[in-house]
mmCIF file of C-alpha atoms in Angstrom:
data_model
loop_
_atom_site.group_PDB
_atom_site.id
_atom_site.type_symbol
_atom_site.label_atom_id
_atom_site.label_comp_id
_atom_site.label_asym_id
_atom_site.label_seq_id
_atom_site.Cartn_x
_atom_site.Cartn_y
_atom_site.Cartn_z
ATOM 1 C CA MET Q 1 115.669 129.648 83.521
ATOM 2 C CA SER Q 2 114.588 126.410 81.471
ATOM 3 C CA PHE Q 3 116.757 124.812 78.884
ATOM 4 C CA SER Q 4 117.978 125.851 75.387
ATOM 5 C CA PRO Q 5 115.739 126.356 72.385
ATOM 6 C CA LEU Q 6 116.527 123.565 70.820
ATOM 7 C CA VAL Q 7 116.199 121.815 73.831
ATOM 8 C CA GLU Q 8 112.710 123.511 75.083
ATOM 9 C CA GLN Q 9 111.814 123.212 71.364
ATOM 10 C CA LEU Q 10 112.241 119.170 71.249
ATOM 11 C CA LEU Q 11 110.552 118.879 75.248
ATOM 12 C CA GLU Q 12 107.972 120.071 73.391
ATOM 13 C CA SER Q 13 107.612 118.385 70.907
ATOM 14 C CA LEU Q 14 107.370 115.587 72.646
ATOM 15 C CA ARG Q 15 104.243 116.127 74.846
ATOM 16 C CA VAL Q 16 102.912 115.244 71.095
ATOM 17 C CA LEU Q 17 103.216 111.901 72.521
ATOM 18 C CA PRO Q 18 100.165 110.455 74.375
ATOM 19 C CA GLY Q 19 100.781 109.676 78.091
ATOM 20 C CA VAL Q 20 103.881 111.940 78.186
ATOM 21 C CA GLY Q 21 103.618 115.586 80.351
ATOM 22 C CA PRO Q 22 106.164 118.084 81.408
ATOM 23 C CA LYS Q 23 108.529 115.788 83.346
ATOM 24 C CA THR Q 24 108.392 112.793 81.356
ATOM 25 C CA ALA Q 25 109.056 114.856 77.914
ATOM 26 C CA GLN Q 26 111.934 116.273 79.985
ATOM 27 C CA ARG Q 27 113.617 112.513 81.217
ATOM 28 C CA MET Q 28 112.957 111.577 77.939
ATOM 29 C CA ALA Q 29 114.800 114.458 76.135
ATOM 30 C CA LEU Q 30 117.784 113.975 78.285
ATOM 31 C CA HIS Q 31 117.754 110.727 78.191
ATOM 32 C CA LEU Q 32 117.651 110.095 74.511
ATOM 33 C CA LEU Q 33 120.404 113.604 73.679
ATOM 34 C CA GLU Q 34 122.605 112.225 77.204
ATOM 35 C CA ARG Q 35 123.256 108.632 76.028
ATOM 36 C CA GLU Q 36 120.570 107.998 72.868
ATOM 37 C CA ARG Q 37 121.513 110.237 70.325
ATOM 38 C CA ASP Q 38 121.680 107.240 68.058
ATOM 39 C CA GLY Q 39 118.617 105.736 68.996
ATOM 40 C CA GLY Q 40 117.204 109.240 69.472
ATOM 41 C CA ARG Q 41 119.193 109.681 65.121
ATOM 42 C CA ARG Q 42 117.089 105.644 64.319
ATOM 43 C CA LEU Q 43 113.955 106.790 66.300
ATOM 44 C CA SER Q 44 113.337 110.668 64.198
ATOM 45 C CA GLN Q 45 114.102 108.363 60.999
ATOM 46 C CA ALA Q 46 111.976 105.674 61.340
ATOM 47 C CA LEU Q 47 109.275 108.075 62.679
ATOM 48 C CA THR Q 48 109.363 109.710 59.808
ATOM 49 C CA GLU Q 49 109.203 106.621 56.905
ATOM 50 C CA ALA Q 50 106.059 105.904 58.876
ATOM 51 C CA ILE Q 51 104.109 108.865 58.279
ATOM 52 C CA GLU Q 52 105.595 109.560 54.877
ATOM 53 C CA ARG Q 53 104.139 105.905 53.821
ATOM 54 C CA VAL Q 54 102.816 104.272 56.577
ATOM 55 C CA GLY Q 55 98.397 104.742 54.981
ATOM 56 C CA TYR Q 56 95.487 102.539 54.985
ATOM 57 C CA CYS Q 57 95.163 99.282 53.314
ATOM 58 C CA GLU Q 58 92.580 99.940 50.718
ATOM 59 C CA ARG Q 59 90.602 96.808 51.522
ATOM 60 C CA CYS Q 60 90.244 96.503 55.733
ATOM 61 C CA ARG Q 61 91.561 100.636 56.596
ATOM 62 C CA THR Q 62 94.333 98.673 59.272
ATOM 63 C CA LEU Q 63 98.091 100.987 59.158
ATOM 64 C CA THR Q 64 100.267 99.264 56.125
ATOM 65 C CA GLU Q 65 102.613 100.756 53.665
ATOM 66 C CA GLU Q 66 101.175 98.528 50.932
ATOM 67 C CA ILE Q 67 98.343 98.936 48.831
ATOM 68 C CA GLN Q 68 96.805 96.007 50.697
ATOM 69 C CA CYS Q 69 97.558 94.627 54.264
ATOM 70 C CA GLY Q 70 99.223 91.372 54.539
ATOM 71 C CA VAL Q 71 95.804 89.536 56.376
ATOM 72 C CA CYS Q 72 94.050 90.982 53.095
ATOM 73 C CA GLN Q 73 96.374 89.760 50.553
ATOM 74 C CA ASP Q 74 96.065 86.334 52.659
ATOM 75 C CA PRO Q 75 94.211 83.521 50.661
ATOM 76 C CA ARG Q 76 93.738 81.336 52.882
ATOM 77 C CA ARG Q 77 91.686 83.730 54.700
ATOM 78 C CA ASP Q 78 88.214 83.032 55.006
ATOM 79 C CA SER Q 79 86.365 85.990 52.902
ATOM 80 C CA ALA Q 80 83.186 85.822 53.352
ATOM 81 C CA LEU Q 81 84.126 86.260 58.075
ATOM 82 C CA LEU Q 82 83.969 89.623 58.017
ATOM 83 C CA CYS Q 83 85.457 91.117 61.704
ATOM 84 C CA VAL Q 84 84.503 95.198 62.309
ATOM 85 C CA VAL Q 85 87.296 96.216 64.850
ATOM 86 C CA GLU Q 86 87.997 100.161 65.500
ATOM 87 C CA SER Q 87 91.631 100.702 65.295
ATOM 88 C CA PRO Q 88 94.408 97.887 63.775
ATOM 89 C CA ALA Q 89 95.194 97.034 67.885
ATOM 90 C CA ASP Q 90 92.685 96.022 68.609
ATOM 91 C CA MET Q 91 92.835 93.117 65.081
ATOM 92 C CA LEU Q 92 96.724 93.097 66.210
ATOM 93 C CA ALA Q 93 95.372 91.630 69.398
ATOM 94 C CA ILE Q 94 92.467 89.354 68.002
ATOM 95 C CA GLU Q 95 94.226 88.059 65.051
ATOM 96 C CA GLN Q 96 97.692 87.570 68.218
ATOM 97 C CA ALA Q 97 94.555 85.098 70.252
ATOM 98 C CA GLY Q 98 94.607 83.411 66.936
ATOM 99 C CA GLY Q 99 91.722 80.476 65.785
ATOM 100 C CA TYR Q 100 90.382 83.730 63.416
ATOM 101 C CA ARG Q 101 90.755 83.221 60.131
ATOM 102 C CA GLY Q 102 88.611 85.600 58.455
ATOM 103 C CA GLN Q 103 88.962 89.100 56.857
ATOM 104 C CA TYR Q 104 89.097 92.338 59.409
ATOM 105 C CA PHE Q 105 87.383 95.711 59.313
ATOM 106 C CA VAL Q 106 89.085 98.906 60.541
ATOM 107 C CA LEU Q 107 87.161 101.446 61.682
ATOM 108 C CA HIS Q 108 89.512 103.917 63.336
ATOM 109 C CA GLY Q 109 87.150 104.871 65.786
ATOM 110 C CA HIS Q 110 83.779 104.641 66.761
ATOM 111 C CA LEU Q 111 80.894 107.267 66.403
ATOM 112 C CA SER Q 112 80.966 110.120 68.537
ATOM 113 C CA PRO Q 113 78.490 112.830 67.110
ATOM 114 C CA LEU Q 114 79.734 115.045 69.908
ATOM 115 C CA ASP Q 115 83.230 115.487 68.430
ATOM 116 C CA GLY Q 116 81.276 115.371 65.205
ATOM 117 C CA ILE Q 117 82.840 111.887 63.873
ATOM 118 C CA GLY Q 118 79.871 110.237 61.706
ATOM 119 C CA PRO Q 119 79.504 107.692 59.821
ATOM 120 C CA ASP Q 120 81.207 108.413 56.190
ATOM 121 C CA ASP Q 121 84.343 108.794 59.080
ATOM 122 C CA ILE Q 122 84.696 105.683 60.616
ATOM 123 C CA GLY Q 123 85.076 104.568 56.283
ATOM 124 C CA LEU Q 124 80.940 103.205 56.331
ATOM 125 C CA ASP Q 125 80.221 103.749 53.211
ATOM 126 C CA GLN Q 126 83.763 102.211 52.242
ATOM 127 C CA LEU Q 127 82.744 98.903 53.807
ATOM 128 C CA GLU Q 128 79.117 98.896 52.194
ATOM 129 C CA ALA Q 129 80.913 99.262 49.577
ATOM 130 C CA ARG Q 130 83.089 95.946 49.861
ATOM 131 C CA LEU Q 131 79.750 94.807 50.930
ATOM 132 C CA SER Q 132 77.968 95.474 47.572
ATOM 133 C CA ARG Q 133 81.313 93.525 45.901
ATOM 134 C CA GLU Q 134 81.995 90.881 48.115
ATOM 135 C CA THR Q 135 80.164 87.921 49.334
ATOM 136 C CA VAL Q 136 79.891 88.024 53.086
ATOM 137 C CA SER Q 137 78.691 85.454 54.905
ATOM 138 C CA GLU Q 138 78.710 86.621 58.725
ATOM 139 C CA ILE Q 139 79.504 90.326 59.983
ATOM 140 C CA ILE Q 140 80.929 90.105 64.054
ATOM 141 C CA LEU Q 141 80.942 93.763 64.730
ATOM 142 C CA ALA Q 142 84.081 93.485 67.124
ATOM 143 C CA THR Q 143 83.854 97.521 68.481
ATOM 144 C CA ASN Q 144 84.655 98.010 72.071
ATOM 145 C CA PRO Q 145 82.060 96.732 75.115
ATOM 146 C CA THR Q 146 81.752 100.172 76.048
ATOM 147 C CA VAL Q 147 78.892 102.982 75.408
ATOM 148 C CA GLU Q 148 80.153 103.834 72.539
ATOM 149 C CA GLY Q 149 81.784 100.929 70.645
ATOM 150 C CA GLU Q 150 77.908 99.586 71.601
ATOM 151 C CA ALA Q 151 76.534 102.902 69.967
ATOM 152 C CA THR Q 152 78.104 102.072 66.576
ATOM 153 C CA ALA Q 153 77.654 98.620 66.611
ATOM 154 C CA HIS Q 154 74.241 99.007 66.871
ATOM 155 C CA TYR Q 155 74.192 101.926 63.916
ATOM 156 C CA ILE Q 156 75.988 99.612 62.013
ATOM 157 C CA ALA Q 157 73.958 96.672 62.103
ATOM 158 C CA GLU Q 158 70.856 98.836 61.535
ATOM 159 C CA HIS Q 159 72.381 99.885 58.686
ATOM 160 C CA LEU Q 160 73.226 96.666 57.171
ATOM 161 C CA VAL Q 161 69.521 95.310 57.670
ATOM 162 C CA GLY Q 162 68.536 93.703 54.035
ATOM 163 C CA ARG Q 163 71.577 91.963 53.403
ATOM 164 C CA GLU Q 164 72.450 88.602 53.122
ATOM 165 C CA ALA Q 165 75.637 89.072 55.108
ATOM 166 C CA ARG Q 166 74.475 87.266 59.199
ATOM 167 C CA LEU Q 167 75.864 89.691 62.409
ATOM 168 C CA SER Q 168 76.646 88.677 65.235
ATOM 169 C CA ARG Q 169 78.530 90.382 68.361
ATOM 170 C CA LEU Q 170 81.321 88.303 70.392
ATOM 171 C CA ALA Q 171 80.003 87.562 73.311
ATOM 172 C CA TYR Q 172 80.109 89.248 76.720
ATOM 173 C CA GLY Q 173 80.769 87.420 80.039
ATOM 174 C CA VAL Q 174 83.766 86.326 82.519
ATOM 175 C CA PRO Q 175 87.387 87.472 81.620
ATOM 176 C CA MET Q 176 88.738 84.183 81.497
ATOM 177 C CA GLY Q 177 91.793 83.160 84.517
ATOM 178 C CA GLY Q 178 90.213 86.113 86.113
ATOM 179 C CA GLU Q 179 88.939 85.609 89.756
ATOM 180 C CA LEU Q 180 84.982 86.111 89.896
ATOM 181 C CA GLU Q 181 85.415 88.656 93.376
ATOM 182 C CA TYR Q 182 86.813 90.854 91.186
ATOM 183 C CA VAL Q 183 84.969 91.092 87.944
ATOM 184 C CA ASP Q 184 82.929 93.936 88.004
ATOM 185 C CA GLY Q 185 78.834 93.997 88.568
ATOM 186 C CA GLY Q 186 78.085 94.980 84.786
ATOM 187 C CA THR Q 187 80.100 92.305 83.091
ATOM 188 C CA LEU Q 188 78.640 89.386 85.693
ATOM 189 C CA SER Q 189 75.131 90.102 85.313
ATOM 190 C CA ARG Q 190 75.746 90.567 80.794
ATOM 191 C CA ALA Q 191 77.860 86.814 81.958
ATOM 192 C CA PHE Q 192 74.072 85.146 83.405
ATOM 193 C CA GLN Q 193 72.091 85.933 81.333
ATOM 194 C CA GLY Q 194 74.282 84.665 78.791
ATOM 195 C CA ARG Q 195 74.817 81.622 80.098
ATOM 196 C CA GLN Q 196 75.295 79.101 78.305
ATOM 197 C CA PRO Q 197 74.384 75.205 78.431
ATOM 198 C CA PHE Q 198 76.726 72.989 80.517
ATOM 199 C CA SER Q 199 77.792 69.092 79.355
ATOM 200 C CA SER Q 200 80.924 67.996 81.353
ATOM 201 C CA GLU Q 201 80.915 65.688 78.698
ATOM 202 C CA MET L 1 101.066 88.248 62.306
ATOM 203 C CA SER L 2 102.343 91.961 63.354
ATOM 204 C CA PHE L 3 101.590 95.429 62.066
ATOM 205 C CA SER L 4 103.224 96.112 58.761
ATOM 206 C CA PRO L 5 107.839 95.879 58.560
ATOM 207 C CA LEU L 6 106.913 99.876 58.953
ATOM 208 C CA VAL L 7 104.912 100.389 61.392
ATOM 209 C CA GLU L 8 107.078 97.529 63.326
ATOM 210 C CA GLN L 9 110.392 99.495 63.203
ATOM 211 C CA LEU L 10 108.408 102.874 64.482
ATOM 212 C CA LEU L 11 107.305 100.549 67.904
ATOM 213 C CA GLU L 12 110.903 99.344 68.128
ATOM 214 C CA SER L 13 112.403 102.897 67.280
ATOM 215 C CA LEU L 14 109.969 103.709 70.394
ATOM 216 C CA ARG L 15 111.857 101.554 72.656
ATOM 217 C CA VAL L 16 114.428 103.236 73.139
ATOM 218 C CA LEU L 17 112.327 105.923 75.034
ATOM 219 C CA PRO L 18 113.017 105.434 79.144
ATOM 220 C CA GLY L 19 109.728 103.760 80.183
ATOM 221 C CA VAL L 20 108.557 103.265 77.089
ATOM 222 C CA GLY L 21 107.367 99.166 77.147
ATOM 223 C CA PRO L 22 106.058 97.044 74.131
ATOM 224 C CA LYS L 23 102.759 98.260 75.021
ATOM 225 C CA THR L 24 103.444 102.434 75.160
ATOM 226 C CA ALA L 25 105.154 101.873 72.438
ATOM 227 C CA GLN L 26 102.233 100.568 70.202
ATOM 228 C CA ARG L 27 99.737 103.179 71.544
ATOM 229 C CA MET L 28 102.007 105.957 70.776
ATOM 230 C CA ALA L 29 102.561 104.449 67.147
ATOM 231 C CA LEU L 30 99.028 104.368 67.061
ATOM 232 C CA HIS L 31 98.349 107.667 68.292
ATOM 233 C CA LEU L 32 100.709 109.252 65.672
ATOM 234 C CA LEU L 33 99.622 107.387 62.763
ATOM 235 C CA GLU L 34 96.331 107.634 63.783
ATOM 236 C CA ARG L 35 96.259 110.984 64.451
ATOM 237 C CA GLU L 36 99.185 113.096 64.975
ATOM 238 C CA ARG L 37 100.699 112.908 62.009
ATOM 239 C CA ASP L 38 102.038 116.467 62.019
ATOM 240 C CA GLY L 39 103.297 116.160 65.668
ATOM 241 C CA GLY L 40 104.893 113.161 64.715
ATOM 242 C CA ARG L 41 106.376 114.975 61.997
ATOM 243 C CA ARG L 42 107.784 117.986 64.397
ATOM 244 C CA LEU L 43 109.120 115.889 67.157
ATOM 245 C CA SER L 44 110.920 114.147 64.042
ATOM 246 C CA GLN L 45 112.732 117.508 63.380
ATOM 247 C CA ALA L 46 112.783 118.682 66.400
ATOM 248 C CA LEU L 47 114.977 115.583 67.700
ATOM 249 C CA THR L 48 117.207 115.519 64.503
ATOM 250 C CA GLU L 49 117.800 118.484 64.884
ATOM 251 C CA ALA L 50 118.533 118.540 68.535
ATOM 252 C CA ILE L 51 120.698 115.472 68.571
ATOM 253 C CA GLU L 52 122.988 117.162 64.781
ATOM 254 C CA ARG L 53 123.006 120.381 66.837
ATOM 255 C CA VAL L 54 123.026 120.345 71.214
ATOM 256 C CA GLY L 55 126.373 119.955 72.206
ATOM 257 C CA TYR L 56 128.217 120.516 75.952
ATOM 258 C CA CYS L 57 128.664 124.064 76.953
ATOM 259 C CA GLU L 58 132.776 123.983 76.918
ATOM 260 C CA ARG L 59 132.346 126.051 80.591
ATOM 261 C CA CYS L 60 130.135 124.211 82.420
ATOM 262 C CA ARG L 61 129.032 121.011 80.684
ATOM 263 C CA THR L 62 125.279 121.443 80.521
ATOM 264 C CA LEU L 63 123.527 120.871 77.628
ATOM 265 C CA THR L 64 123.438 123.423 74.589
ATOM 266 C CA GLU L 65 123.526 124.589 70.988
ATOM 267 C CA GLU L 66 125.549 127.278 72.358
ATOM 268 C CA ILE L 67 129.457 127.526 72.841
ATOM 269 C CA GLN L 68 128.155 128.601 76.437
ATOM 270 C CA CYS L 69 125.344 128.492 78.024
ATOM 271 C CA GLY L 70 123.061 131.347 78.984
ATOM 272 C CA VAL L 71 123.833 131.013 82.246
ATOM 273 C CA CYS L 72 127.267 131.092 81.739
ATOM 274 C CA GLN L 73 127.281 133.564 79.208
ATOM 275 C CA ASP L 74 125.313 136.193 81.710
ATOM 276 C CA PRO L 75 127.565 138.548 83.606
ATOM 277 C CA ARG L 76 125.468 139.083 86.687
ATOM 278 C CA ARG L 77 125.875 135.997 87.959
ATOM 279 C CA ASP L 78 128.714 135.478 90.332
ATOM 280 C CA SER L 79 131.840 133.273 89.174
ATOM 281 C CA ALA L 80 132.984 132.958 92.717
ATOM 282 C CA LEU L 81 130.376 130.052 93.221
ATOM 283 C CA LEU L 82 130.528 126.779 91.439
ATOM 284 C CA CYS L 83 127.838 124.672 92.128
ATOM 285 C CA VAL L 84 128.679 120.265 90.856
ATOM 286 C CA VAL L 85 125.312 119.187 90.191
ATOM 287 C CA GLU L 86 124.696 115.367 88.258
ATOM 288 C CA SER L 87 122.883 116.798 85.239
ATOM 289 C CA PRO L 88 120.968 119.066 83.130
ATOM 290 C CA ALA L 89 118.514 118.663 85.021
ATOM 291 C CA ASP L 90 119.695 119.767 88.231
ATOM 292 C CA MET L 91 120.399 122.518 87.261
ATOM 293 C CA LEU L 92 117.451 123.605 85.983
ATOM 294 C CA ALA L 93 115.328 123.013 89.348
ATOM 295 C CA ILE L 94 118.010 124.501 91.930
ATOM 296 C CA GLU L 95 117.482 127.328 88.929
ATOM 297 C CA GLN L 96 114.145 127.269 89.768
ATOM 298 C CA ALA L 97 114.513 127.404 92.906
ATOM 299 C CA GLY L 98 115.870 130.733 92.629
ATOM 300 C CA GLY L 99 118.533 131.517 94.919
ATOM 301 C CA TYR L 100 121.081 130.643 94.035
ATOM 302 C CA ARG L 101 123.632 133.012 91.701
ATOM 303 C CA GLY L 102 126.584 131.422 90.804
ATOM 304 C CA GLN L 103 127.785 129.231 88.550
ATOM 305 C CA TYR L 104 127.361 125.349 87.502
ATOM 306 C CA PHE L 105 129.659 122.475 86.310
ATOM 307 C CA VAL L 106 127.580 119.243 85.473
ATOM 308 C CA LEU L 107 129.326 116.462 85.547
ATOM 309 C CA HIS L 108 126.490 114.470 83.576
ATOM 310 C CA GLY L 109 125.712 111.080 85.693
ATOM 311 C CA HIS L 110 128.328 110.415 88.714
ATOM 312 C CA LEU L 111 131.647 107.948 89.639
ATOM 313 C CA SER L 112 130.386 104.456 88.928
ATOM 314 C CA PRO L 113 133.459 101.442 88.233
ATOM 315 C CA LEU L 114 131.779 98.972 87.906
ATOM 316 C CA ASP L 115 129.778 100.628 84.373
ATOM 317 C CA GLY L 116 133.704 101.745 83.806
ATOM 318 C CA ILE L 117 132.372 105.542 84.281
ATOM 319 C CA GLY L 118 135.611 106.960 85.800
ATOM 320 C CA PRO L 119 137.480 110.823 87.185
ATOM 321 C CA ASP L 120 137.414 111.932 83.674
ATOM 322 C CA ASP L 121 133.927 110.682 81.897
ATOM 323 C CA ILE L 122 132.389 113.347 84.443
ATOM 324 C CA GLY L 123 134.699 116.038 83.540
ATOM 325 C CA LEU L 124 136.430 115.944 87.121
ATOM 326 C CA ASP L 125 139.878 117.013 84.527
ATOM 327 C CA GLN L 126 137.870 119.644 82.900
ATOM 328 C CA LEU L 127 137.107 120.776 86.488
ATOM 329 C CA GLU L 128 140.672 121.028 87.145
ATOM 330 C CA ALA L 129 141.461 123.457 84.234
ATOM 331 C CA ARG L 130 138.102 125.351 85.088
ATOM 332 C CA LEU L 131 139.700 125.915 88.841
ATOM 333 C CA SER L 132 142.795 126.812 87.604
ATOM 334 C CA ARG L 133 141.953 129.794 85.362
ATOM 335 C CA GLU L 134 138.909 130.833 87.385
ATOM 336 C CA THR L 135 139.237 132.258 90.883
ATOM 337 C CA VAL L 136 136.544 130.384 93.097
ATOM 338 C CA SER L 137 136.276 130.871 96.878
ATOM 339 C CA GLU L 138 133.615 127.802 96.524
ATOM 340 C CA ILE L 139 132.676 125.143 95.407
ATOM 341 C CA ILE L 140 129.112 123.300 96.493
ATOM 342 C CA LEU L 141 129.022 119.524 95.878
ATOM 343 C CA ALA L 142 125.454 118.847 94.721
ATOM 344 C CA THR L 143 125.755 116.239 93.917
ATOM 345 C CA ASN L 144 122.222 113.621 94.160
ATOM 346 C CA PRO L 145 121.789 112.356 98.473
ATOM 347 C CA THR L 146 122.777 108.146 96.964
ATOM 348 C CA VAL L 147 125.333 106.102 97.386
ATOM 349 C CA GLU L 148 126.317 106.874 93.990
ATOM 350 C CA GLY L 149 126.897 110.410 94.501
ATOM 351 C CA GLU L 150 127.234 110.868 97.652
ATOM 352 C CA ALA L 151 130.853 108.473 96.648
ATOM 353 C CA THR L 152 130.996 110.995 93.944
ATOM 354 C CA ALA L 153 130.576 114.449 96.371
ATOM 355 C CA HIS L 154 133.820 112.810 98.160
ATOM 356 C CA TYR L 155 136.181 111.789 95.278
ATOM 357 C CA ILE L 156 135.629 115.726 93.876
ATOM 358 C CA ALA L 157 136.446 116.885 97.254
ATOM 359 C CA GLU L 158 139.822 114.670 97.996
ATOM 360 C CA HIS L 159 140.615 115.510 94.230
ATOM 361 C CA LEU L 160 140.455 119.456 95.016
ATOM 362 C CA VAL L 161 142.857 119.356 98.695
ATOM 363 C CA GLY L 162 144.810 122.504 98.330
ATOM 364 C CA ARG L 163 142.755 124.721 96.575
ATOM 365 C CA GLU L 164 141.662 127.597 97.748
ATOM 366 C CA ALA L 165 138.333 127.315 97.070
ATOM 367 C CA ARG L 166 135.606 126.178 100.552
ATOM 368 C CA LEU L 167 134.294 123.241 99.760
ATOM 369 C CA SER L 168 130.738 122.670 100.789
ATOM 370 C CA ARG L 169 127.957 120.051 100.017
ATOM 371 C CA LEU L 170 123.883 120.885 100.766
ATOM 372 C CA ALA L 171 122.225 120.830 103.416
ATOM 373 C CA TYR L 172 120.550 117.199 104.638
ATOM 374 C CA GLY L 173 117.314 117.603 106.822
ATOM 375 C CA VAL L 174 113.619 117.241 106.054
ATOM 376 C CA PRO L 175 112.180 118.035 102.561
ATOM 377 C CA MET L 176 110.071 121.634 103.251
ATOM 378 C CA GLY L 177 105.973 121.175 103.397
ATOM 379 C CA GLY L 178 106.478 117.101 103.934
ATOM 380 C CA GLU L 179 104.895 115.658 107.623
ATOM 381 C CA LEU L 180 107.840 113.849 109.782
ATOM 382 C CA GLU L 181 105.860 110.949 109.858
ATOM 383 C CA TYR L 182 106.234 109.992 106.400
ATOM 384 C CA VAL L 183 110.347 110.858 106.388
ATOM 385 C CA ASP L 184 112.572 108.083 106.262
ATOM 386 C CA GLY L 185 114.164 107.045 109.092
ATOM 387 C CA GLY L 186 118.195 107.647 107.621
ATOM 388 C CA THR L 187 116.861 111.069 106.711
ATOM 389 C CA LEU L 188 115.442 111.764 109.993
ATOM 390 C CA SER L 189 118.797 110.377 111.431
ATOM 391 C CA ARG L 190 120.433 113.271 109.473
ATOM 392 C CA ALA L 191 117.570 116.055 110.213
ATOM 393 C CA PHE L 192 118.814 115.687 113.214
ATOM 394 C CA GLN L 193 123.242 115.095 113.500
ATOM 395 C CA GLY L 194 122.235 118.676 111.553
ATOM 396 C CA ARG L 195 120.120 120.103 113.949
ATOM 397 C CA GLN L 196 120.346 123.790 114.094
ATOM 398 C CA PRO L 197 120.425 126.738 116.957
ATOM 399 C CA PHE L 198 117.040 128.137 117.080
ATOM 400 C CA SER L 199 115.983 131.787 117.707
ATOM 401 C CA SER L 200 112.177 133.107 117.906
ATOM 402 C CA GLU L 201 112.846 136.171 116.738
#
């Protein structure tokens, strides 16, 4: 025995959400049907609207329902600085950290030959085109500090030699507020290699 | 800075799901928009359909889009046995455990005066009506073994005195396959109180 067809169909569809297994899907479905039908209607509505209307910013490729995103449209941002990130979430994290006033380019992933994700899938042709169009003095490669992120950064770097733009990569080191005791070895050795002159002033 | 209005609206709406906080909502929204738009459409569709068409079985109150659920419609079920559960999930769990061939009544919650949930909110009037209509020989009170579930079971029991139907409650004891070492004290003492004569045959 199982739930009624429509409830089962809802259970199934909820499984599309990341990290949602059978049990969680059941809890979600029953919660919506027993206590949150209004919220469920709003969710269904918001989901359709977003899926039908949200596309990619023509300039930086982040998610937006407009032709260009808020950051790209902001005249106060420094267009000479270009930060390349893997996802809109990374872009948001950098914005929320504050301090960076340049522009962005979102890859929506990283190179992954095994999954058939090549240079064009992460918009490198579009990045090239943008660099030919705009004058960029520095490109900050802010892909994730993972094997794939590293490989992608290296590929982009090789790809862009000859351009006048300086290339940089986020610094590796110990995270602020953490305790050395709990920092992994790889990070620690990177922090040693990248140690900086210290002045007590 | 945040995401675009439509993306933010989706993040907000996803928060209606149980156990989904800001970070999870963001992961879900970006996953749907970047990799699973088809799945998202199906989810939105299934959600609307279920919310608009799934109601309560007129006989046992479980969730169904039909007038009566599959169990209530099944002529092979023993209508003299009535199992009272808190939620459709409990009903499903009992069905999947197998062995029970009677009928059900779903309370959709438990008595909770503080939250203003009284007898009628859990359908006791409907239960009464059903008992006057049908001949039930035993009512199995299968509410959760929690304070609220206990209180609800007791209330129902007091409420139904005078009826010819026998009242029973699920047995308390140590869970099968568990190790005594890890069973909580309350359960252990209940298991002692409820100990059964043992025959080696």
